[in-house]
Tab-separated table of C-alpha atoms in Angstrom:
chain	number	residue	atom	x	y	z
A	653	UNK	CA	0.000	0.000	0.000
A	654	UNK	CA	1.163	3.857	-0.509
A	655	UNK	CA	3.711	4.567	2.201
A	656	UNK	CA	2.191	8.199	2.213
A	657	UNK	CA	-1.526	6.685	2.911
A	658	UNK	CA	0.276	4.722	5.863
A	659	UNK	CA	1.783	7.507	7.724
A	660	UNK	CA	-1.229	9.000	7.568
A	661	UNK	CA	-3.288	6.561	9.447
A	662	UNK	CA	-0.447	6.036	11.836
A	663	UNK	CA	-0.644	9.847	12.982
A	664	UNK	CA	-4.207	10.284	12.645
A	665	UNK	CA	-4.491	6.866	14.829
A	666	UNK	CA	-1.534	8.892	17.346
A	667	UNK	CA	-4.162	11.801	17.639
A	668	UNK	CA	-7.395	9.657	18.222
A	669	UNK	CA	-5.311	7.767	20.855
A	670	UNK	CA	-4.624	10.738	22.624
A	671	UNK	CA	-7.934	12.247	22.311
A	672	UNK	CA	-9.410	8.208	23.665
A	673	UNK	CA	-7.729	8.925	27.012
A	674	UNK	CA	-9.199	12.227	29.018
A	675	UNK	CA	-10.543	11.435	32.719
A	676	UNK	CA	-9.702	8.364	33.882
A	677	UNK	CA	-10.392	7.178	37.698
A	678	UNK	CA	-7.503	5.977	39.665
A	679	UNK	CA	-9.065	2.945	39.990
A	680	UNK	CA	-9.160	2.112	36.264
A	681	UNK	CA	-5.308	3.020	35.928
A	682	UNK	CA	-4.048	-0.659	36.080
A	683	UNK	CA	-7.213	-2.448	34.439
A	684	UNK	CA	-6.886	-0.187	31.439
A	685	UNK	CA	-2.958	-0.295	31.344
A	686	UNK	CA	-3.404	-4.269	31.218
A	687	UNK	CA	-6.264	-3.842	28.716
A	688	UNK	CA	-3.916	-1.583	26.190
A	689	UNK	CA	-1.372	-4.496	26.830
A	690	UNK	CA	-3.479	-6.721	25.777
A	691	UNK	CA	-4.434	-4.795	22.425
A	692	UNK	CA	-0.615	-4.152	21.950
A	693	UNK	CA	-0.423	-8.232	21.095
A	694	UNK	CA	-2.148	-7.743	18.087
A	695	UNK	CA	1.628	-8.259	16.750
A	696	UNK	CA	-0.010	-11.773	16.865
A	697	UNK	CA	-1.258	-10.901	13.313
A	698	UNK	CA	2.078	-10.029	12.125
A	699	UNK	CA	3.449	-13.102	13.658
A	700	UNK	CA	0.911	-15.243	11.838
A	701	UNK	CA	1.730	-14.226	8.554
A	702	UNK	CA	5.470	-14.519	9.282
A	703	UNK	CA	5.204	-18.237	10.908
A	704	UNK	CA	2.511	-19.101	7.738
A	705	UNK	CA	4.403	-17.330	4.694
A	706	UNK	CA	6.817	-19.418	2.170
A	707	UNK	CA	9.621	-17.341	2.767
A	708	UNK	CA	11.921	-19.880	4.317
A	709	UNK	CA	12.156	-22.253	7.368
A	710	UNK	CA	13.805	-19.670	9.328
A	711	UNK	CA	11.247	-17.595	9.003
A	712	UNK	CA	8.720	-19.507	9.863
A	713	UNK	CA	10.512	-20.536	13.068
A	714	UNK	CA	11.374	-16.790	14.243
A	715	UNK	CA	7.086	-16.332	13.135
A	716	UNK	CA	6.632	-19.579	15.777
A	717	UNK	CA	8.114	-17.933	18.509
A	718	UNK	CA	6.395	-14.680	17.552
A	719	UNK	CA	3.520	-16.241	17.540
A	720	UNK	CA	3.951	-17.938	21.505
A	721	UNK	CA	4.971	-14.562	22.680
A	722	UNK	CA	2.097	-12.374	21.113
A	723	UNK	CA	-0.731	-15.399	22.061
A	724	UNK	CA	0.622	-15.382	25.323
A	725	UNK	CA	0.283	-11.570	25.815
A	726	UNK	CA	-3.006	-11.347	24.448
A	727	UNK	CA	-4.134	-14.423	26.119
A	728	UNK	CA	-2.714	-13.422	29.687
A	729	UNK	CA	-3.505	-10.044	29.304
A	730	UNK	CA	-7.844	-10.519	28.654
A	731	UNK	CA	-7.997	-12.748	31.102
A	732	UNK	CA	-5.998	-10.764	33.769
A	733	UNK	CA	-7.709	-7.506	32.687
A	734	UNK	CA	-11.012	-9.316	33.218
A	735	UNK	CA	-10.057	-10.820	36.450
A	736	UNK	CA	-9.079	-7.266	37.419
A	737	UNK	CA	-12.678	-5.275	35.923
A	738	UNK	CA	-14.361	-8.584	37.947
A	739	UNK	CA	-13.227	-7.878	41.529
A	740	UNK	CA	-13.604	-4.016	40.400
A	741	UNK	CA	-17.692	-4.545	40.166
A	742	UNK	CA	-17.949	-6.426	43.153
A	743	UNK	CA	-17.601	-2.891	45.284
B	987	UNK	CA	-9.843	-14.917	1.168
B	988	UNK	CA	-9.631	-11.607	-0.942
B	989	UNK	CA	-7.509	-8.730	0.188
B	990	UNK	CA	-10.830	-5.879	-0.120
B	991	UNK	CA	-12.154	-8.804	2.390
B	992	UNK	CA	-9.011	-8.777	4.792
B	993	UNK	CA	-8.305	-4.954	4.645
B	994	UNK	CA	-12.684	-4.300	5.512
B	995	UNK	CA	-12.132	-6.388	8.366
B	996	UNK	CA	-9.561	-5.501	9.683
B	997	UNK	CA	-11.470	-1.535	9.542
B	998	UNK	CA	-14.245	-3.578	11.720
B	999	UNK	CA	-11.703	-4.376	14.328
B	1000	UNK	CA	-9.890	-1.199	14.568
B	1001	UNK	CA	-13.317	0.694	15.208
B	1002	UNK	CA	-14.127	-2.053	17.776
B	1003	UNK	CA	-10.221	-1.489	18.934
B	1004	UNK	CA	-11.358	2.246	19.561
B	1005	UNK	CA	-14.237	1.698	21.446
B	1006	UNK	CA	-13.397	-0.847	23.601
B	1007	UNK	CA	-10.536	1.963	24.431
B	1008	UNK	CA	-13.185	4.559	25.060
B	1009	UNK	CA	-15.158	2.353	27.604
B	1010	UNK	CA	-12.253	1.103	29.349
B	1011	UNK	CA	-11.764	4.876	30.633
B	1012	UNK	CA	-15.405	4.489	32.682
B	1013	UNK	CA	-16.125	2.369	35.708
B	1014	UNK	CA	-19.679	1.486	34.683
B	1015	UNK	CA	-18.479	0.465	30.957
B	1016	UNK	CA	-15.063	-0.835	31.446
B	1017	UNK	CA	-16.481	-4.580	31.631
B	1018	UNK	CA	-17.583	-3.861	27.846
B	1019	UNK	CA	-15.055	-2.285	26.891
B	1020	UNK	CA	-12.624	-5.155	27.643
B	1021	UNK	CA	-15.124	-7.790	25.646
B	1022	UNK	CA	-15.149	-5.342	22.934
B	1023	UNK	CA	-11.319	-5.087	22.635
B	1024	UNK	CA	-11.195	-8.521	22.588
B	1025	UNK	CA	-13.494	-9.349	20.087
B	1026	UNK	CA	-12.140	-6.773	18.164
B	1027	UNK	CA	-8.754	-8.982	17.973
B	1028	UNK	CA	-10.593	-12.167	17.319
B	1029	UNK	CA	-11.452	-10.727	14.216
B	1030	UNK	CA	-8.360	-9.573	13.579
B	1031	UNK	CA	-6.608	-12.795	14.319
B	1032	UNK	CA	-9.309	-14.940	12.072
B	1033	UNK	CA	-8.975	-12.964	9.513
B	1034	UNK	CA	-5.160	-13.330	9.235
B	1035	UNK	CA	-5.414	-16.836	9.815
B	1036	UNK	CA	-7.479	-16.964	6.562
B	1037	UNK	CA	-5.238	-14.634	4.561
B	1038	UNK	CA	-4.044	-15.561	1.206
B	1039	UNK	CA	-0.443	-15.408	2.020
B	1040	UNK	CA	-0.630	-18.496	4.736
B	1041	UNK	CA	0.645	-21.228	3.331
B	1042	UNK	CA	1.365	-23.517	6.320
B	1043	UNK	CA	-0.559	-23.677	9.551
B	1044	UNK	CA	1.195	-26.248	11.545
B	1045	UNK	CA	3.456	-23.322	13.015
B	1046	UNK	CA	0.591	-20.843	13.353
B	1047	UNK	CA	-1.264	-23.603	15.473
B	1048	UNK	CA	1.264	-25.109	17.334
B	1049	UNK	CA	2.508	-21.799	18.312
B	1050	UNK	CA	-0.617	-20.767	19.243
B	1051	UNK	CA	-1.591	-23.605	21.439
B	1052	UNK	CA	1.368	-23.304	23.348
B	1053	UNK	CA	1.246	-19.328	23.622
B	1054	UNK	CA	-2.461	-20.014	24.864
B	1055	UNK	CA	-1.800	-22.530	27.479
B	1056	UNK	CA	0.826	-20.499	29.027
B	1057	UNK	CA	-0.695	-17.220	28.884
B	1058	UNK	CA	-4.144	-18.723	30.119
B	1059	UNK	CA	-2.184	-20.014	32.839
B	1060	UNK	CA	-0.296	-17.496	34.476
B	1061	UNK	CA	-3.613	-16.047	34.165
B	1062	UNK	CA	-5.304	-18.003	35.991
B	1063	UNK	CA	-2.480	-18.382	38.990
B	1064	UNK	CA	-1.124	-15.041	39.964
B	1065	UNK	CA	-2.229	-13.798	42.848
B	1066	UNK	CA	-4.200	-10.217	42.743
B	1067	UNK	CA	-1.168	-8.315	44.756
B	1068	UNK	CA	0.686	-9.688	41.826
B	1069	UNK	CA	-1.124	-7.784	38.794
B	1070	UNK	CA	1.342	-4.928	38.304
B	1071	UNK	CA	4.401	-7.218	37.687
B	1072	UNK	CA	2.081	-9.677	35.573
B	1073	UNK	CA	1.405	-6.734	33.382
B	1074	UNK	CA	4.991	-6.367	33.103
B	1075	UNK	CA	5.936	-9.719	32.124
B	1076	UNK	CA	2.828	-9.699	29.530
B	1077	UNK	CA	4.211	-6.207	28.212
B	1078	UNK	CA	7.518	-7.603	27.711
B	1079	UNK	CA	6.236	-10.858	25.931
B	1080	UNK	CA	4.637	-8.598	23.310
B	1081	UNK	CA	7.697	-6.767	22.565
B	1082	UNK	CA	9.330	-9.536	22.098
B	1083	UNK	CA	6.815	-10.785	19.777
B	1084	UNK	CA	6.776	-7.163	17.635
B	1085	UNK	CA	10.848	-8.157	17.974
B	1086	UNK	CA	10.903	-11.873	16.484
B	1087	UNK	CA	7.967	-10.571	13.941
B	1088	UNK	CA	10.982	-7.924	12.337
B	1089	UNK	CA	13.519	-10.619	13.067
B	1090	UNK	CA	11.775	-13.109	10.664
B	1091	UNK	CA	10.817	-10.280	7.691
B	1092	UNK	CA	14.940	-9.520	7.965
B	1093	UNK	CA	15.214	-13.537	6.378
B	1094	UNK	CA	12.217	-12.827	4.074
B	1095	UNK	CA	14.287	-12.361	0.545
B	1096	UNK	CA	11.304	-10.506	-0.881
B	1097	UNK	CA	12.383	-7.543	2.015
B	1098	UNK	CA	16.120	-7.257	0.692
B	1099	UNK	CA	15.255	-4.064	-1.654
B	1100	UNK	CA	12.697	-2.847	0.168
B	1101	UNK	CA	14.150	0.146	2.466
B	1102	UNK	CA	10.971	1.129	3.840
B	1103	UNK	CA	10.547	-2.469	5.405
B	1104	UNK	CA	14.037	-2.046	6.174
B	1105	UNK	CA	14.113	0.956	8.115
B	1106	UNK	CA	10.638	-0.485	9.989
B	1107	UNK	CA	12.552	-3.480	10.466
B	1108	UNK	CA	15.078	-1.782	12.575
B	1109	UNK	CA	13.341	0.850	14.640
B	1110	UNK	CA	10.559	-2.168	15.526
B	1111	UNK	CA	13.780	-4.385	16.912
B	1112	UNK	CA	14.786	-1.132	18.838
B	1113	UNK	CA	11.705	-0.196	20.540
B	1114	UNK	CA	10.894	-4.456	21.009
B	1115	UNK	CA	13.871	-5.119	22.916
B	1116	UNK	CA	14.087	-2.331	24.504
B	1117	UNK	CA	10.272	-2.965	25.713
B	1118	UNK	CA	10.960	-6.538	26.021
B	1119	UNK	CA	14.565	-6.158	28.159
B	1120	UNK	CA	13.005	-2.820	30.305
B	1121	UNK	CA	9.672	-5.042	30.879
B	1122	UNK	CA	11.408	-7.593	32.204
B	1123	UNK	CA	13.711	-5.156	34.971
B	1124	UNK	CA	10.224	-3.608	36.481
B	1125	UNK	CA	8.959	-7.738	36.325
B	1126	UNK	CA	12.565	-8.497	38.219
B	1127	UNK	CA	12.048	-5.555	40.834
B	1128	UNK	CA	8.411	-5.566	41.706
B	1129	UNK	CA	8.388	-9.240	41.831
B	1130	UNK	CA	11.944	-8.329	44.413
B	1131	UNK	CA	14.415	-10.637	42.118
B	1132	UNK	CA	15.852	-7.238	41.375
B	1133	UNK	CA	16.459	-4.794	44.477
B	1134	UNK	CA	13.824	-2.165	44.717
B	1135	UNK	CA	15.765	0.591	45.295
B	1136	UNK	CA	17.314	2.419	42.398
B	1137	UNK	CA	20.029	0.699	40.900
B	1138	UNK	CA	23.039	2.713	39.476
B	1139	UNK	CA	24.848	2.580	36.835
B	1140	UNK	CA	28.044	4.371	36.874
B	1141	UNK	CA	27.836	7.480	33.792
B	1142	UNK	CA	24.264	6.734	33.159
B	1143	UNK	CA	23.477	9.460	31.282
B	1144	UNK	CA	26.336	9.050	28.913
B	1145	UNK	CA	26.050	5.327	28.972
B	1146	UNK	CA	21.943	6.115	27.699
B	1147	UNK	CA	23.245	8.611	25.065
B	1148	UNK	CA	25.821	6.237	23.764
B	1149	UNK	CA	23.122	3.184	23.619
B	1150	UNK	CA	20.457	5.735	22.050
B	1151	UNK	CA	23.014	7.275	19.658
B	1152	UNK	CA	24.567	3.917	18.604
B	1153	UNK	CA	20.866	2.349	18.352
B	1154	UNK	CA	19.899	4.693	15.555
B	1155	UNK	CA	23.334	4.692	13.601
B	1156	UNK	CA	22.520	0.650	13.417
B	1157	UNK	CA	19.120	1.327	11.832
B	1158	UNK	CA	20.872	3.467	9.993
B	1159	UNK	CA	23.094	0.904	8.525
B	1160	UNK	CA	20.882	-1.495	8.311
B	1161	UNK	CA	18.741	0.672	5.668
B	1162	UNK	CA	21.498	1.363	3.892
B	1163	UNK	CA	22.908	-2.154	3.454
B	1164	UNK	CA	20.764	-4.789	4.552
B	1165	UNK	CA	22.100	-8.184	5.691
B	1166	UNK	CA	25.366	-6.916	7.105
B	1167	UNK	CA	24.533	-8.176	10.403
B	1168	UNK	CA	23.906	-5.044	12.063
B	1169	UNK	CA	20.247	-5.636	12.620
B	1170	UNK	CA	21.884	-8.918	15.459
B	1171	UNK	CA	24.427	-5.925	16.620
B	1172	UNK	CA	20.945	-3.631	16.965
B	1173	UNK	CA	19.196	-6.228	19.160
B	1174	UNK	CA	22.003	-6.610	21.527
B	1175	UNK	CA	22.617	-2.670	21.663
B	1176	UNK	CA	18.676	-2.029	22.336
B	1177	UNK	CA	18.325	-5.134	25.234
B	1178	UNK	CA	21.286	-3.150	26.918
B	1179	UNK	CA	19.594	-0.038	26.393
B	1180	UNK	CA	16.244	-1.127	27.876
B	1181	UNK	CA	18.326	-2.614	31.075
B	1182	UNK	CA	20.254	0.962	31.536
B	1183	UNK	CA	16.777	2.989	31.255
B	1184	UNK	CA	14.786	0.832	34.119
B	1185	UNK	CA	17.473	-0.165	36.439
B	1186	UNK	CA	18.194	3.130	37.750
B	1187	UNK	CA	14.176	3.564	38.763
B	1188	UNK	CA	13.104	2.644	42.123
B	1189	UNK	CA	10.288	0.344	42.740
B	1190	UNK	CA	7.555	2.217	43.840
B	1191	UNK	CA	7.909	3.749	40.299
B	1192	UNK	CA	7.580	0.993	38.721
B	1193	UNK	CA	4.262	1.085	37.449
B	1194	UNK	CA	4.242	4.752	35.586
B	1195	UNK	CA	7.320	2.842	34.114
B	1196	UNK	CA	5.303	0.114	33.118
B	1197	UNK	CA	2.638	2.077	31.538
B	1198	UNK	CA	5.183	3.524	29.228
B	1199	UNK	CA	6.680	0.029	28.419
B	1200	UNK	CA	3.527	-0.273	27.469
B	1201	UNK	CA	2.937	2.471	25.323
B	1202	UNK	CA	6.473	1.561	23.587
B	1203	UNK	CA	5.424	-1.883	23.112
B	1204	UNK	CA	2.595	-0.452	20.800
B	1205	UNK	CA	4.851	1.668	18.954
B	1206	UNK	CA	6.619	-1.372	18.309
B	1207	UNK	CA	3.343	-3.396	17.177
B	1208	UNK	CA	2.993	0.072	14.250
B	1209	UNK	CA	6.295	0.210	13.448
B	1210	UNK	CA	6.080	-3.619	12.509
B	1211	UNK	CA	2.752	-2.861	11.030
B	1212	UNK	CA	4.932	-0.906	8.689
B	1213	UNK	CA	7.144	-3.557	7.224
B	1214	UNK	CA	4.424	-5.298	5.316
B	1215	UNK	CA	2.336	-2.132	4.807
B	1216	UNK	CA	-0.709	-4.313	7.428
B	1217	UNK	CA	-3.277	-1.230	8.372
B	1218	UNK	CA	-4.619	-3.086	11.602
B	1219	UNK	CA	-1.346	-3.475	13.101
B	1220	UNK	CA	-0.268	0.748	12.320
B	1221	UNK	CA	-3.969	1.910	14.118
B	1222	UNK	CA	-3.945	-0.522	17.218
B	1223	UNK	CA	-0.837	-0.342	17.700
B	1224	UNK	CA	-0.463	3.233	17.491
B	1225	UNK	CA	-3.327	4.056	19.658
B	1226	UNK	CA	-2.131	1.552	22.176
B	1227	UNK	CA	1.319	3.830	21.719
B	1228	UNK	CA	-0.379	7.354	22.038
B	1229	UNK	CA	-3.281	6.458	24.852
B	1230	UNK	CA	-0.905	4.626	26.803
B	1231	UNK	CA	1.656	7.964	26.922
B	1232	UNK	CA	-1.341	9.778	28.388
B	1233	UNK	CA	-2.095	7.004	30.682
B	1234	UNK	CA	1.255	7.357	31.899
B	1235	UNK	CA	1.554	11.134	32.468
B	1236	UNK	CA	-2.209	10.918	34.202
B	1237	UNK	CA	-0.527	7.836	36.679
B	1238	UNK	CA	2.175	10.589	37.181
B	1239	UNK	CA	0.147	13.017	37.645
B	1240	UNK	CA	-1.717	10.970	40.400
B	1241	UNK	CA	1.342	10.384	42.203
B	1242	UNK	CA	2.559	13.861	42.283
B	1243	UNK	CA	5.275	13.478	40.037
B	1244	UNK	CA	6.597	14.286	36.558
B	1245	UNK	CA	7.690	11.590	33.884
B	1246	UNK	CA	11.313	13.601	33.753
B	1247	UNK	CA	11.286	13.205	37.466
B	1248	UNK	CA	10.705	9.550	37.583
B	1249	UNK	CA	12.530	8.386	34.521
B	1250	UNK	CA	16.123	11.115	35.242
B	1251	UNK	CA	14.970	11.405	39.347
B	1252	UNK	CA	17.747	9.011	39.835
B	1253	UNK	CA	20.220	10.974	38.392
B	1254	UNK	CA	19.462	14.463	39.322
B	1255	UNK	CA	20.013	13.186	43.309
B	1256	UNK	CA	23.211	11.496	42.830
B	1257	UNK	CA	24.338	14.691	40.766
């Protein structure tokens, strides 16, 4: 795709993302810090592709261990992030 | 599946991405916002999985299983007092991932001419392991492997500069003439660079310095977005990057401090 049209959503995205984040109780500071880690392992996608392309064994290996790592934070980090929201409603 | 396909959906889950982000920031809709941020990346992650490009799956799914069963895990056994440093280790697991993902495209031939994918190859291995080395200090020191108090490092300002300085002149190099092995010189340079930035923070710091881990380690998911040109990696991962800089100077903020003051605090004392 046009390198141009890709900068463009990346700093458009950087403005919405500050914009997202105004007033935010101290009590949500760690749930939504673990929540944004969790979205951050979307890398997952990139590490699919890698660990699934015909480029070569070693890619596919270097994908494979892409892949543990991103599953692993986005697995860890919904479920923690829920466990955390959970014990958040019970006050 | 077609690319028009691919490219719509992955529009579906960045809007989802955005508003699971907006109802995380409210007590009453956080719950929602969490389910959906993650249904947002199921979408994501089917799609991909039915990409054109995929040739093989036994990787994808092995790797998968085994990333799932650990992070379900850990989880599912660390204790509630334990959160902060569990969002640490899970932060530096993802930069590591955004690290391997630009370590693979630098053995993908089809990358050799391409200097933008160069370039995005290099600054995502920079910002990874410097997420995925600094992660795993604030893991080391809240979890007390590491001492909590503020760890020195003789001429750390000079010793940062140098790292910083030497970090970009790789990536640098790297554009120029890929395959010379500076990209392996780059890794090591950056994992030293992300131990020299957290070390010197005390512990009770720790978690501003997590939240901008954080916000690094979604730089590092746009920055890889970049290599392949893959639009739902760039917005995530950049709003994850920009939100979670605010996040951190609101945590700072709440703590009656400044980000210079936590990340150089160190340094002013000792002169």
């Amino acid at each position: 795709m046009d390198l141009l049209l890709l900068i463009t959503i990346f700093v458009v995205a950087l403005f919405l993302g500050v914009e997202l984040i105004t007033k935010v109780p101290p009590t949500l500071h760690t749930p939504l810090m673990s929540a944004s880690n969790a979205i951050s392992g979307i890398t997952l996608v990139g590490a699919i592709l890698a660990a699934g392309s015909g480029a070569g064994v070693l890619v596919n290996i270097l994908g494979f261990l892409a892949v543990i790592l991103a599953t692993i934070n986005v697995v860890g980090g919904y479920l923690v992030t829920n466990r955390m929201l959970a014990m958040f409603k019970r006050k | 599946m077609s690319p028009t396909f691919v490219s719509i959906a992955y529009l579906v889950a960045a809007v989802l991405f955005i508003l699971g982000i907006k109802n995380l920031t409210k007590p009453r809709t956080a719950v929602k916002g969490n389910q959906l941020s993650s249904i947002a990346m199921l979408i994501a992650v089917v799609v991909t999985l039915l990409d054109q490009q995929i040739l093989g799956y036994s990787w994808i799914i092995v790797g998968m299983l085994i990333g799932g069963f650990i992070g379900a895990y850990l989880a599912r056994t660390v204790q509630m007092t334990s959160m902060p440093e569990m969002v640490a280790a899970l932060n530096g697991f993802g930069g590591g991932a955004s690290l391997f993902v630009a370590l693979a495209n630098v053995f993908d031939p089809s990358m050799a001419d391409n200097s933008v994918a160069q370039l995005s190859i290099g600054i995502t291995v920079l910002i990874g392991s410097v997420t995925l080395s600094g992660s795993f200090v604030a893991f080391g020191k809240l979890k007390e492997l590491l001492s909590g108090n503020p760890i020195k490092v003789p001429g750390n300002t000079i010793l940062n500069g140098a790292l910083v300085v030497a970090g970009l002149l790789l990536i640098l190099a790297n554009t120029m003439s890929p395959g010379g092995g500076w990209i392996f010189l780059l890794v090591v340079v950056a994992i030293a660079l992300g131990l020299v930035l957290v070390l010197p923070i005390g512990g009770a710091d720790m978690p501003v310095v997590i939240a901008l881990l954080n916000s690094y380690s979604g730089i590092a998911a746009a920055t890889a977005g970049f290599i392949s040109g893959n639009t739902v990696l760039i917005i995530s991962g950049s709003l994850v990057g920009a939100s979670g800089l605010i996040l951190t100077q609101i945590m700072c903020k709440a703590m009656n401090r400044s980000l210079p003051n936590v990340l150089f605090g160190v340094m002013a004392e000792g002169g």
